[in-house]
Amino acid sequence: MSSPPLPRNRSMPESCVIPVLGYTDPRAAAAWLVQAFGLAERLRIADHRVQLSHGDGALVVAQQAAATGCSMMLRVSDVDAHCARARAAGARILAEPTTYPYGERQYSAADFAGHVWTFSESVADVDPAAWGGELVAPAD
């Protein structure tokens, strides 16, 4: 079953599945990942988050007090309907659907094993500079 195409938003990578890796110093971690693994910086968000890309894939390096493994971010076409479906299936909703200034509407949930999932719907194409981001390498 294929999903409908997702709207474009310069603040989000094109990838539909986006791993989120936690580090105490995201900028230093991103620099190391670029040097060691050949990833490319795509977007910097203050000092707490960096989007990296590799080919047509992407990942996010985010600030966490201690490494706790990774979480996942998935792009969807309707966050509110998706949240209702997850809630009905027993997911523990950690953050209700919220629209953010960077053009995404998101919610977070924990699955039955405690893994954290964030679901994101592009609702506007917002220039990252308008909300404090720094687009390092625009999407192709």
PDB file of C-alpha atoms in Angstrom, residues 8 12-13 23 30 33 37 44 52 80 84 98 100 110 115 118 125 127 131 138:
ATOM      1  CA  ARG A   8       7.374  19.784   0.882  1.00  0.00           C
ATOM      2  CA  MET A  12      12.050  18.695   7.072  1.00  0.00           C
ATOM      3  CA  PRO A  13      14.056  16.141   5.124  1.00  0.00           C
ATOM      4  CA  TYR A  23      23.873  13.026  22.231  1.00  0.00           C
ATOM      5  CA  ALA A  30      27.179  15.946  14.025  1.00  0.00           C
ATOM      6  CA  LEU A  33      29.440  11.891  12.057  1.00  0.00           C
ATOM      7  CA  PHE A  37      30.911   8.526   8.234  1.00  0.00           C
ATOM      8  CA  ARG A  44      21.075  23.330  12.310  1.00  0.00           C
ATOM      9  CA  LEU A  52      22.075  15.117   8.661  1.00  0.00           C
ATOM     10  CA  ASP A  80      -4.566  14.040  14.042  1.00  0.00           C
ATOM     11  CA  ALA A  84      -6.392   8.873  17.140  1.00  0.00           C
ATOM     12  CA  THR A  98       0.843  20.454  18.118  1.00  0.00           C
ATOM     13  CA  TYR A 100       5.109  24.285  15.401  1.00  0.00           C
ATOM     14  CA  ALA A 110       5.434   5.380  23.239  1.00  0.00           C
ATOM     15  CA  HIS A 115      10.130   3.076  22.275  1.00  0.00           C
ATOM     16  CA  THR A 118       7.282  11.121  16.767  1.00  0.00           C
ATOM     17  CA  ASP A 125       6.841  25.349   3.847  1.00  0.00           C
ATOM     18  CA  ASP A 127      12.002  29.238   5.645  1.00  0.00           C
ATOM     19  CA  TRP A 131      12.134  30.409  13.187  1.00  0.00           C
ATOM     20  CA  PRO A 138      19.018  22.752   0.774  1.00  0.00           C
TER      21      PRO A 138
END
